[in-house]
Amino acid sequence: MQDITRYYIKNPDNCFWVAEAEVNGRPLVVGMVAVEGKILPNSDGKKVGELFRMNVSSKCRHTGVGSRLGQTVVDFCKERGFSKIGLHTSSLQKAAIFLYYKMGFKLVQTHTDCKCPWWITMLIRINILQMEKVI
Ligand SMILES: CC(C)(COP(=O)(O)OP(=O)(O)OC[C@H]1O[C@@H](n2cnc3c(N)ncnc32)[C@H](O)[C@@H]1OP(=O)(O)O)[C@@H](O)C(=O)NCCC(=O)NCCS
Protein backbone atom coordinates (compact mmCIF):
# COMPACT_ATOMS: atom_id res chain seq x y z
CA MET A 1 0.00 0.00 0.00
CA GLN A 2 2.98 2.33 0.56
CA ASP A 3 3.97 2.24 -3.11
CA ILE A 4 0.94 1.25 -5.20
CA THR A 5 2.56 2.30 -8.47
CA ARG A 6 5.64 0.13 -8.02
CA TYR A 7 3.91 -2.92 -6.56
CA TYR A 8 0.58 -3.01 -8.42
CA ILE A 9 0.75 -0.85 -11.53
CA LYS A 10 4.24 -1.60 -12.87
CA ASN A 11 3.82 -5.36 -12.50
CA PRO A 12 1.48 -6.49 -15.32
CA ASP A 13 0.17 -9.44 -13.24
CA ASN A 14 -0.90 -7.23 -10.33
CA CYS A 15 -3.47 -4.47 -10.22
CA PHE A 16 -5.26 -2.15 -7.82
CA TRP A 17 -8.58 -0.43 -8.48
CA VAL A 18 -10.58 2.22 -6.67
CA ALA A 19 -14.28 2.91 -7.22
CA GLU A 20 -15.21 6.57 -7.29
CA ALA A 21 -18.58 8.29 -6.86
CA GLU A 22 -19.40 11.93 -7.41
CA VAL A 23 -20.65 13.51 -4.19
CA ASN A 24 -21.61 17.20 -4.28
CA GLY A 25 -19.70 17.56 -7.52
CA ARG A 26 -16.51 16.09 -6.09
CA PRO A 27 -15.05 12.62 -6.70
CA LEU A 28 -14.97 10.41 -3.61
CA VAL A 29 -13.30 7.01 -3.26
CA VAL A 30 -16.01 4.52 -2.21
CA GLY A 31 -14.30 1.18 -2.71
CA MET A 32 -11.15 -0.67 -3.60
CA VAL A 33 -9.82 -4.08 -4.52
CA ALA A 34 -6.44 -5.54 -5.49
CA VAL A 35 -5.15 -8.62 -7.26
CA GLU A 36 -1.76 -10.26 -7.32
CA GLY A 37 -0.73 -12.81 -9.95
CA LYS A 38 1.42 -15.66 -8.67
CA ILE A 39 2.73 -19.09 -9.60
CA LEU A 40 1.88 -21.64 -6.96
CA PRO A 41 4.16 -24.63 -6.23
CA ASN A 42 3.22 -27.78 -8.22
CA SER A 43 1.02 -25.82 -10.63
CA ASP A 44 2.97 -26.55 -13.85
CA GLY A 45 3.83 -22.87 -14.13
CA LYS A 46 0.17 -21.82 -14.35
CA LYS A 47 -0.54 -18.46 -12.80
CA VAL A 48 -3.39 -17.74 -10.39
CA GLY A 49 -4.75 -14.44 -9.12
CA GLU A 50 -5.07 -13.67 -5.42
CA LEU A 51 -7.90 -11.21 -4.68
CA PHE A 52 -7.48 -9.05 -1.61
CA ARG A 53 -8.16 -5.58 -0.12
CA MET A 54 -11.85 -5.77 -1.13
CA ASN A 55 -13.58 -2.97 0.74
CA VAL A 56 -16.57 -0.72 0.08
CA SER A 57 -17.29 2.42 2.09
CA SER A 58 -19.98 1.67 4.70
CA LYS A 59 -22.25 4.40 3.22
CA CYS A 60 -22.21 2.76 -0.23
CA ARG A 61 -22.63 -0.91 0.65
CA HIS A 62 -25.23 -3.16 -0.95
CA THR A 63 -25.49 -0.92 -4.01
CA GLY A 64 -23.49 -3.11 -6.40
CA VAL A 65 -20.02 -1.56 -5.95
CA GLY A 66 -18.48 -4.75 -4.48
CA SER A 67 -19.91 -6.83 -7.35
CA ARG A 68 -18.47 -4.41 -9.93
CA LEU A 69 -15.06 -4.50 -8.24
CA GLY A 70 -15.17 -8.30 -8.06
CA GLN A 71 -16.12 -8.59 -11.73
CA THR A 72 -13.25 -6.24 -12.62
CA VAL A 73 -10.85 -8.66 -10.91
CA VAL A 74 -12.38 -11.64 -12.73
CA ASP A 75 -12.08 -9.87 -16.12
CA PHE A 76 -8.45 -8.89 -15.40
CA CYS A 77 -7.50 -12.46 -14.38
CA LYS A 78 -9.14 -13.87 -17.54
CA GLU A 79 -7.23 -11.38 -19.69
CA ARG A 80 -3.96 -12.35 -18.01
CA GLY A 81 -4.71 -16.04 -18.67
CA PHE A 82 -4.78 -17.03 -15.00
CA SER A 83 -6.32 -20.45 -14.32
CA LYS A 84 -8.19 -19.45 -11.15
CA ILE A 85 -8.69 -16.78 -8.52
CA GLY A 86 -8.10 -17.43 -4.83
CA LEU A 87 -8.86 -15.40 -1.73
CA HIS A 88 -8.99 -15.61 2.05
CA THR A 89 -11.73 -14.16 4.19
CA SER A 90 -13.03 -14.82 7.68
CA SER A 91 -16.23 -16.21 9.14
CA LEU A 92 -16.92 -12.74 10.57
CA GLN A 93 -17.20 -11.18 7.12
CA LYS A 94 -20.69 -12.44 6.28
CA ALA A 95 -21.43 -9.93 3.48
CA ALA A 96 -18.13 -10.79 1.78
CA ILE A 97 -18.86 -14.54 1.98
CA PHE A 98 -22.28 -13.99 0.35
CA LEU A 99 -20.70 -11.80 -2.32
CA TYR A 100 -18.02 -14.36 -3.16
CA TYR A 101 -20.51 -17.25 -3.32
CA LYS A 102 -22.72 -15.13 -5.58
CA MET A 103 -19.70 -14.56 -7.85
CA GLY A 104 -19.14 -18.31 -8.16
CA PHE A 105 -16.34 -18.79 -5.63
CA LYS A 106 -16.29 -22.14 -3.84
CA LEU A 107 -15.08 -22.89 -0.33
CA VAL A 108 -11.81 -24.85 -0.49
CA GLN A 109 -10.68 -24.95 3.11
CA THR A 110 -11.36 -23.50 6.54
CA HIS A 111 -8.79 -23.16 9.27
CA THR A 112 -8.09 -21.13 12.38
CA ASP A 113 -4.47 -20.09 11.66
CA CYS A 114 -4.48 -16.32 11.45
CA LYS A 115 -2.22 -13.43 12.34
CA CYS A 116 -3.98 -12.64 15.62
CA PRO A 117 -3.06 -14.38 18.91
CA TRP A 118 -4.59 -17.87 19.35
CA TRP A 119 -6.67 -16.80 22.36
CA ILE A 120 -8.45 -14.16 20.26
CA THR A 121 -9.24 -16.84 17.66
CA MET A 122 -10.67 -19.03 20.45
CA LEU A 123 -12.58 -16.20 22.10
CA ILE A 124 -14.39 -14.93 19.03
CA ARG A 125 -14.47 -18.34 17.29
CA ILE A 126 -13.08 -16.97 14.06
CA ASN A 127 -12.47 -19.23 11.07
CA ILE A 128 -10.39 -18.35 8.04
CA LEU A 129 -12.06 -19.36 4.77
CA GLN A 130 -10.03 -20.10 1.67
CA MET A 131 -12.16 -19.71 -1.47
CA GLU A 132 -11.45 -20.24 -5.17
CA LYS A 133 -13.06 -19.58 -8.52
CA VAL A 134 -11.89 -21.47 -11.59
CA ILE A 135 -11.97 -19.22 -14.67
C1 LIG B 1 -18.16 -7.32 1.28
C2 LIG B 1 -18.37 -5.97 0.61
C3 LIG B 1 -17.13 -5.60 -0.17
C4 LIG B 1 -19.58 -6.09 -0.33
O1 LIG B 1 -19.67 -4.89 -1.08
P1 LIG B 1 -21.08 -4.32 -1.58
O2 LIG B 1 -20.80 -3.19 -2.49
O3 LIG B 1 -21.95 -4.05 -0.41
O4 LIG B 1 -21.64 -5.57 -2.40
P2 LIG B 1 -22.82 -5.56 -3.48
O5 LIG B 1 -23.76 -4.42 -3.26
O6 LIG B 1 -22.22 -5.67 -4.83
O7 LIG B 1 -23.61 -6.90 -3.13
C5 LIG B 1 -23.36 -8.10 -3.83
C6 LIG B 1 -23.82 -9.28 -3.01
O8 LIG B 1 -23.07 -9.36 -1.81
C7 LIG B 1 -23.89 -9.88 -0.76
N1 LIG B 1 -24.06 -8.87 0.29
C8 LIG B 1 -23.66 -7.58 0.26
N2 LIG B 1 -23.95 -6.99 1.43
C9 LIG B 1 -24.54 -7.93 2.22
C10 LIG B 1 -25.04 -7.94 3.55
N3 LIG B 1 -25.01 -6.85 4.33
N4 LIG B 1 -25.52 -9.11 4.03
C11 LIG B 1 -25.57 -10.21 3.26
N5 LIG B 1 -25.12 -10.26 1.98
C12 LIG B 1 -24.61 -9.13 1.47
C13 LIG B 1 -25.23 -10.20 -1.41
O9 LIG B 1 -25.17 -11.54 -1.89
C14 LIG B 1 -25.26 -9.23 -2.56
O10 LIG B 1 -26.11 -9.64 -3.59
P3 LIG B 1 -27.68 -9.13 -3.57
O11 LIG B 1 -27.61 -7.65 -3.74
O12 LIG B 1 -28.28 -9.83 -4.76
O13 LIG B 1 -28.25 -9.52 -2.27
C15 LIG B 1 -18.69 -4.87 1.69
O14 LIG B 1 -19.77 -5.30 2.48
C16 LIG B 1 -17.51 -4.52 2.58
O15 LIG B 1 -16.66 -3.69 2.22
N6 LIG B 1 -17.43 -5.17 3.75
C17 LIG B 1 -16.37 -4.88 4.73
C18 LIG B 1 -15.00 -5.29 4.27
C19 LIG B 1 -14.91 -6.76 3.96
O16 LIG B 1 -15.46 -7.61 4.64
N7 LIG B 1 -14.16 -7.04 2.91
C20 LIG B 1 -13.90 -8.38 2.45
C21 LIG B 1 -12.51 -8.77 2.81
S1 LIG B 1 -12.21 -10.46 2.35
PDB file of C-alpha atoms and ligand atoms in Angstrom:
ATOM      1  CA  MET A   1       0.000   0.000   0.000  1.00  0.00           C
ATOM      2  CA  GLN A   2       2.978   2.331   0.561  1.00  0.00           C
ATOM      3  CA  ASP A   3       3.974   2.242  -3.111  1.00  0.00           C
ATOM      4  CA  ILE A   4       0.939   1.249  -5.199  1.00  0.00           C
ATOM      5  CA  THR A   5       2.558   2.297  -8.475  1.00  0.00           C
ATOM      6  CA  ARG A   6       5.642   0.129  -8.019  1.00  0.00           C
ATOM      7  CA  TYR A   7       3.905  -2.917  -6.565  1.00  0.00           C
ATOM      8  CA  TYR A   8       0.576  -3.009  -8.419  1.00  0.00           C
ATOM      9  CA  ILE A   9       0.755  -0.854 -11.529  1.00  0.00           C
ATOM     10  CA  LYS A  10       4.239  -1.597 -12.869  1.00  0.00           C
ATOM     11  CA  ASN A  11       3.817  -5.364 -12.496  1.00  0.00           C
ATOM     12  CA  PRO A  12       1.481  -6.488 -15.323  1.00  0.00           C
ATOM     13  CA  ASP A  13       0.171  -9.441 -13.240  1.00  0.00           C
ATOM     14  CA  ASN A  14      -0.903  -7.234 -10.330  1.00  0.00           C
ATOM     15  CA  CYS A  15      -3.474  -4.469 -10.217  1.00  0.00           C
ATOM     16  CA  PHE A  16      -5.256  -2.151  -7.822  1.00  0.00           C
ATOM     17  CA  TRP A  17      -8.583  -0.433  -8.477  1.00  0.00           C
ATOM     18  CA  VAL A  18     -10.579   2.217  -6.671  1.00  0.00           C
ATOM     19  CA  ALA A  19     -14.282   2.914  -7.224  1.00  0.00           C
ATOM     20  CA  GLU A  20     -15.211   6.573  -7.285  1.00  0.00           C
ATOM     21  CA  ALA A  21     -18.582   8.289  -6.860  1.00  0.00           C
ATOM     22  CA  GLU A  22     -19.395  11.933  -7.409  1.00  0.00           C
ATOM     23  CA  VAL A  23     -20.649  13.506  -4.189  1.00  0.00           C
ATOM     24  CA  ASN A  24     -21.610  17.197  -4.283  1.00  0.00           C
ATOM     25  CA  GLY A  25     -19.702  17.558  -7.523  1.00  0.00           C
ATOM     26  CA  ARG A  26     -16.514  16.086  -6.092  1.00  0.00           C
ATOM     27  CA  PRO A  27     -15.047  12.618  -6.699  1.00  0.00           C
ATOM     28  CA  LEU A  28     -14.972  10.406  -3.615  1.00  0.00           C
ATOM     29  CA  VAL A  29     -13.301   7.007  -3.255  1.00  0.00           C
ATOM     30  CA  VAL A  30     -16.007   4.523  -2.205  1.00  0.00           C
ATOM     31  CA  GLY A  31     -14.304   1.180  -2.713  1.00  0.00           C
ATOM     32  CA  MET A  32     -11.147  -0.666  -3.599  1.00  0.00           C
ATOM     33  CA  VAL A  33      -9.816  -4.080  -4.523  1.00  0.00           C
ATOM     34  CA  ALA A  34      -6.444  -5.537  -5.487  1.00  0.00           C
ATOM     35  CA  VAL A  35      -5.154  -8.623  -7.256  1.00  0.00           C
ATOM     36  CA  GLU A  36      -1.756 -10.259  -7.324  1.00  0.00           C
ATOM     37  CA  GLY A  37      -0.727 -12.814  -9.949  1.00  0.00           C
ATOM     38  CA  LYS A  38       1.421 -15.658  -8.671  1.00  0.00           C
ATOM     39  CA  ILE A  39       2.726 -19.092  -9.603  1.00  0.00           C
ATOM     40  CA  LEU A  40       1.882 -21.642  -6.959  1.00  0.00           C
ATOM     41  CA  PRO A  41       4.159 -24.627  -6.228  1.00  0.00           C
ATOM     42  CA  ASN A  42       3.219 -27.785  -8.218  1.00  0.00           C
ATOM     43  CA  SER A  43       1.015 -25.821 -10.630  1.00  0.00           C
ATOM     44  CA  ASP A  44       2.968 -26.551 -13.850  1.00  0.00           C
ATOM     45  CA  GLY A  45       3.833 -22.870 -14.131  1.00  0.00           C
ATOM     46  CA  LYS A  46       0.170 -21.817 -14.348  1.00  0.00           C
ATOM     47  CA  LYS A  47      -0.539 -18.455 -12.797  1.00  0.00           C
ATOM     48  CA  VAL A  48      -3.393 -17.742 -10.394  1.00  0.00           C
ATOM     49  CA  GLY A  49      -4.748 -14.442  -9.121  1.00  0.00           C
ATOM     50  CA  GLU A  50      -5.066 -13.673  -5.423  1.00  0.00           C
ATOM     51  CA  LEU A  51      -7.896 -11.214  -4.683  1.00  0.00           C
ATOM     52  CA  PHE A  52      -7.479  -9.047  -1.612  1.00  0.00           C
ATOM     53  CA  ARG A  53      -8.156  -5.581  -0.116  1.00  0.00           C
ATOM     54  CA  MET A  54     -11.848  -5.768  -1.130  1.00  0.00           C
ATOM     55  CA  ASN A  55     -13.582  -2.973   0.736  1.00  0.00           C
ATOM     56  CA  VAL A  56     -16.572  -0.717   0.084  1.00  0.00           C
ATOM     57  CA  SER A  57     -17.294   2.421   2.089  1.00  0.00           C
ATOM     58  CA  SER A  58     -19.979   1.666   4.698  1.00  0.00           C
ATOM     59  CA  LYS A  59     -22.249   4.400   3.216  1.00  0.00           C
ATOM     60  CA  CYS A  60     -22.213   2.764  -0.233  1.00  0.00           C
ATOM     61  CA  ARG A  61     -22.629  -0.914   0.646  1.00  0.00           C
ATOM     62  CA  HIS A  62     -25.233  -3.159  -0.949  1.00  0.00           C
ATOM     63  CA  THR A  63     -25.492  -0.920  -4.015  1.00  0.00           C
ATOM     64  CA  GLY A  64     -23.494  -3.115  -6.396  1.00  0.00           C
ATOM     65  CA  VAL A  65     -20.024  -1.561  -5.946  1.00  0.00           C
ATOM     66  CA  GLY A  66     -18.480  -4.746  -4.484  1.00  0.00           C
ATOM     67  CA  SER A  67     -19.905  -6.830  -7.349  1.00  0.00           C
ATOM     68  CA  ARG A  68     -18.472  -4.407  -9.934  1.00  0.00           C
ATOM     69  CA  LEU A  69     -15.058  -4.501  -8.239  1.00  0.00           C
ATOM     70  CA  GLY A  70     -15.166  -8.298  -8.058  1.00  0.00           C
ATOM     71  CA  GLN A  71     -16.119  -8.589 -11.732  1.00  0.00           C
ATOM     72  CA  THR A  72     -13.249  -6.244 -12.618  1.00  0.00           C
ATOM     73  CA  VAL A  73     -10.853  -8.656 -10.913  1.00  0.00           C
ATOM     74  CA  VAL A  74     -12.378 -11.641 -12.732  1.00  0.00           C
ATOM     75  CA  ASP A  75     -12.076  -9.874 -16.117  1.00  0.00           C
ATOM     76  CA  PHE A  76      -8.454  -8.894 -15.399  1.00  0.00           C
ATOM     77  CA  CYS A  77      -7.503 -12.460 -14.379  1.00  0.00           C
ATOM     78  CA  LYS A  78      -9.137 -13.873 -17.537  1.00  0.00           C
ATOM     79  CA  GLU A  79      -7.234 -11.379 -19.695  1.00  0.00           C
ATOM     80  CA  ARG A  80      -3.957 -12.353 -18.008  1.00  0.00           C
ATOM     81  CA  GLY A  81      -4.708 -16.038 -18.673  1.00  0.00           C
ATOM     82  CA  PHE A  82      -4.783 -17.030 -14.999  1.00  0.00           C
ATOM     83  CA  SER A  83      -6.324 -20.454 -14.319  1.00  0.00           C
ATOM     84  CA  LYS A  84      -8.185 -19.447 -11.153  1.00  0.00           C
ATOM     85  CA  ILE A  85      -8.688 -16.776  -8.516  1.00  0.00           C
ATOM     86  CA  GLY A  86      -8.101 -17.433  -4.828  1.00  0.00           C
ATOM     87  CA  LEU A  87      -8.865 -15.402  -1.726  1.00  0.00           C
ATOM     88  CA  HIS A  88      -8.990 -15.607   2.048  1.00  0.00           C
ATOM     89  CA  THR A  89     -11.732 -14.164   4.186  1.00  0.00           C
ATOM     90  CA  SER A  90     -13.027 -14.824   7.676  1.00  0.00           C
ATOM     91  CA  SER A  91     -16.229 -16.213   9.137  1.00  0.00           C
ATOM     92  CA  LEU A  92     -16.918 -12.742  10.572  1.00  0.00           C
ATOM     93  CA  GLN A  93     -17.200 -11.176   7.116  1.00  0.00           C
ATOM     94  CA  LYS A  94     -20.691 -12.435   6.279  1.00  0.00           C
ATOM     95  CA  ALA A  95     -21.430  -9.926   3.476  1.00  0.00           C
ATOM     96  CA  ALA A  96     -18.128 -10.788   1.783  1.00  0.00           C
ATOM     97  CA  ILE A  97     -18.858 -14.536   1.980  1.00  0.00           C
ATOM     98  CA  PHE A  98     -22.278 -13.991   0.348  1.00  0.00           C
ATOM     99  CA  LEU A  99     -20.698 -11.799  -2.318  1.00  0.00           C
ATOM    100  CA  TYR A 100     -18.020 -14.365  -3.161  1.00  0.00           C
ATOM    101  CA  TYR A 101     -20.514 -17.246  -3.320  1.00  0.00           C
ATOM    102  CA  LYS A 102     -22.723 -15.131  -5.585  1.00  0.00           C
ATOM    103  CA  MET A 103     -19.703 -14.559  -7.850  1.00  0.00           C
ATOM    104  CA  GLY A 104     -19.141 -18.306  -8.158  1.00  0.00           C
ATOM    105  CA  PHE A 105     -16.344 -18.795  -5.632  1.00  0.00           C
ATOM    106  CA  LYS A 106     -16.288 -22.135  -3.836  1.00  0.00           C
ATOM    107  CA  LEU A 107     -15.077 -22.891  -0.334  1.00  0.00           C
ATOM    108  CA  VAL A 108     -11.809 -24.851  -0.492  1.00  0.00           C
ATOM    109  CA  GLN A 109     -10.683 -24.954   3.107  1.00  0.00           C
ATOM    110  CA  THR A 110     -11.365 -23.504   6.536  1.00  0.00           C
ATOM    111  CA  HIS A 111      -8.791 -23.158   9.268  1.00  0.00           C
ATOM    112  CA  THR A 112      -8.089 -21.129  12.383  1.00  0.00           C
ATOM    113  CA  ASP A 113      -4.466 -20.089  11.657  1.00  0.00           C
ATOM    114  CA  CYS A 114      -4.483 -16.319  11.453  1.00  0.00           C
ATOM    115  CA  LYS A 115      -2.218 -13.428  12.340  1.00  0.00           C
ATOM    116  CA  CYS A 116      -3.976 -12.642  15.622  1.00  0.00           C
ATOM    117  CA  PRO A 117      -3.056 -14.384  18.915  1.00  0.00           C
ATOM    118  CA  TRP A 118      -4.594 -17.868  19.350  1.00  0.00           C
ATOM    119  CA  TRP A 119      -6.675 -16.805  22.362  1.00  0.00           C
ATOM    120  CA  ILE A 120      -8.453 -14.155  20.258  1.00  0.00           C
ATOM    121  CA  THR A 121      -9.243 -16.839  17.664  1.00  0.00           C
ATOM    122  CA  MET A 122     -10.672 -19.029  20.453  1.00  0.00           C
ATOM    123  CA  LEU A 123     -12.584 -16.201  22.101  1.00  0.00           C
ATOM    124  CA  ILE A 124     -14.388 -14.930  19.025  1.00  0.00           C
ATOM    125  CA  ARG A 125     -14.475 -18.337  17.288  1.00  0.00           C
ATOM    126  CA  ILE A 126     -13.080 -16.968  14.064  1.00  0.00           C
ATOM    127  CA  ASN A 127     -12.473 -19.234  11.071  1.00  0.00           C
ATOM    128  CA  ILE A 128     -10.389 -18.349   8.041  1.00  0.00           C
ATOM    129  CA  LEU A 129     -12.056 -19.358   4.774  1.00  0.00           C
ATOM    130  CA  GLN A 130     -10.027 -20.096   1.667  1.00  0.00           C
ATOM    131  CA  MET A 131     -12.160 -19.708  -1.471  1.00  0.00           C
ATOM    132  CA  GLU A 132     -11.454 -20.237  -5.168  1.00  0.00           C
ATOM    133  CA  LYS A 133     -13.060 -19.580  -8.519  1.00  0.00           C
ATOM    134  CA  VAL A 134     -11.888 -21.474 -11.589  1.00  0.00           C
ATOM    135  CA  ILE A 135     -11.969 -19.222 -14.666  1.00  0.00           C
TER     136      ILE A 135
HETATM  137  C1  LIG B   1     -18.156  -7.322   1.284  1.00  0.00           C
HETATM  138  C2  LIG B   1     -18.371  -5.966   0.608  1.00  0.00           C
HETATM  139  C3  LIG B   1     -17.127  -5.595  -0.172  1.00  0.00           C
HETATM  140  C4  LIG B   1     -19.579  -6.089  -0.329  1.00  0.00           C
HETATM  141  O1  LIG B   1     -19.672  -4.894  -1.081  1.00  0.00           O
HETATM  142  P1  LIG B   1     -21.075  -4.320  -1.581  1.00  0.00           P
HETATM  143  O2  LIG B   1     -20.802  -3.186  -2.486  1.00  0.00           O
HETATM  144  O3  LIG B   1     -21.947  -4.053  -0.411  1.00  0.00           O
HETATM  145  O4  LIG B   1     -21.637  -5.566  -2.400  1.00  0.00           O
HETATM  146  P2  LIG B   1     -22.823  -5.564  -3.482  1.00  0.00           P
HETATM  147  O5  LIG B   1     -23.756  -4.418  -3.257  1.00  0.00           O
HETATM  148  O6  LIG B   1     -22.221  -5.669  -4.835  1.00  0.00           O
HETATM  149  O7  LIG B   1     -23.607  -6.900  -3.128  1.00  0.00           O
HETATM  150  C5  LIG B   1     -23.365  -8.097  -3.834  1.00  0.00           C
HETATM  151  C6  LIG B   1     -23.825  -9.279  -3.010  1.00  0.00           C
HETATM  152  O8  LIG B   1     -23.068  -9.363  -1.814  1.00  0.00           O
HETATM  153  C7  LIG B   1     -23.893  -9.879  -0.759  1.00  0.00           C
HETATM  154  N1  LIG B   1     -24.058  -8.868   0.285  1.00  0.00           N
HETATM  155  C8  LIG B   1     -23.664  -7.578   0.262  1.00  0.00           C
HETATM  156  N2  LIG B   1     -23.949  -6.992   1.434  1.00  0.00           N
HETATM  157  C9  LIG B   1     -24.541  -7.932   2.222  1.00  0.00           C
HETATM  158  C10 LIG B   1     -25.035  -7.941   3.548  1.00  0.00           C
HETATM  159  N3  LIG B   1     -25.007  -6.854   4.334  1.00  0.00           N
HETATM  160  N4  LIG B   1     -25.525  -9.107   4.028  1.00  0.00           N
HETATM  161  C11 LIG B   1     -25.569 -10.211   3.262  1.00  0.00           C
HETATM  162  N5  LIG B   1     -25.115 -10.257   1.984  1.00  0.00           N
HETATM  163  C12 LIG B   1     -24.606  -9.129   1.471  1.00  0.00           C
HETATM  164  C13 LIG B   1     -25.229 -10.199  -1.410  1.00  0.00           C
HETATM  165  O9  LIG B   1     -25.173 -11.537  -1.888  1.00  0.00           O
HETATM  166  C14 LIG B   1     -25.263  -9.230  -2.564  1.00  0.00           C
HETATM  167  O10 LIG B   1     -26.115  -9.637  -3.587  1.00  0.00           O
HETATM  168  P3  LIG B   1     -27.679  -9.130  -3.574  1.00  0.00           P
HETATM  169  O11 LIG B   1     -27.611  -7.645  -3.743  1.00  0.00           O
HETATM  170  O12 LIG B   1     -28.278  -9.832  -4.762  1.00  0.00           O
HETATM  171  O13 LIG B   1     -28.253  -9.524  -2.267  1.00  0.00           O
HETATM  172  C15 LIG B   1     -18.690  -4.873   1.687  1.00  0.00           C
HETATM  173  O14 LIG B   1     -19.766  -5.304   2.483  1.00  0.00           O
HETATM  174  C16 LIG B   1     -17.509  -4.522   2.581  1.00  0.00           C
HETATM  175  O15 LIG B   1     -16.662  -3.692   2.224  1.00  0.00           O
HETATM  176  N6  LIG B   1     -17.434  -5.172   3.754  1.00  0.00           N
HETATM  177  C17 LIG B   1     -16.370  -4.877   4.728  1.00  0.00           C
HETATM  178  C18 LIG B   1     -15.001  -5.286   4.273  1.00  0.00           C
HETATM  179  C19 LIG B   1     -14.915  -6.758   3.964  1.00  0.00           C
HETATM  180  O16 LIG B   1     -15.455  -7.610   4.639  1.00  0.00           O
HETATM  181  N7  LIG B   1     -14.155  -7.044   2.905  1.00  0.00           N
HETATM  182  C20 LIG B   1     -13.899  -8.381   2.451  1.00  0.00           C
HETATM  183  C21 LIG B   1     -12.512  -8.774   2.806  1.00  0.00           C
HETATM  184  S1  LIG B   1     -12.214 -10.462   2.347  1.00  0.00           S
END
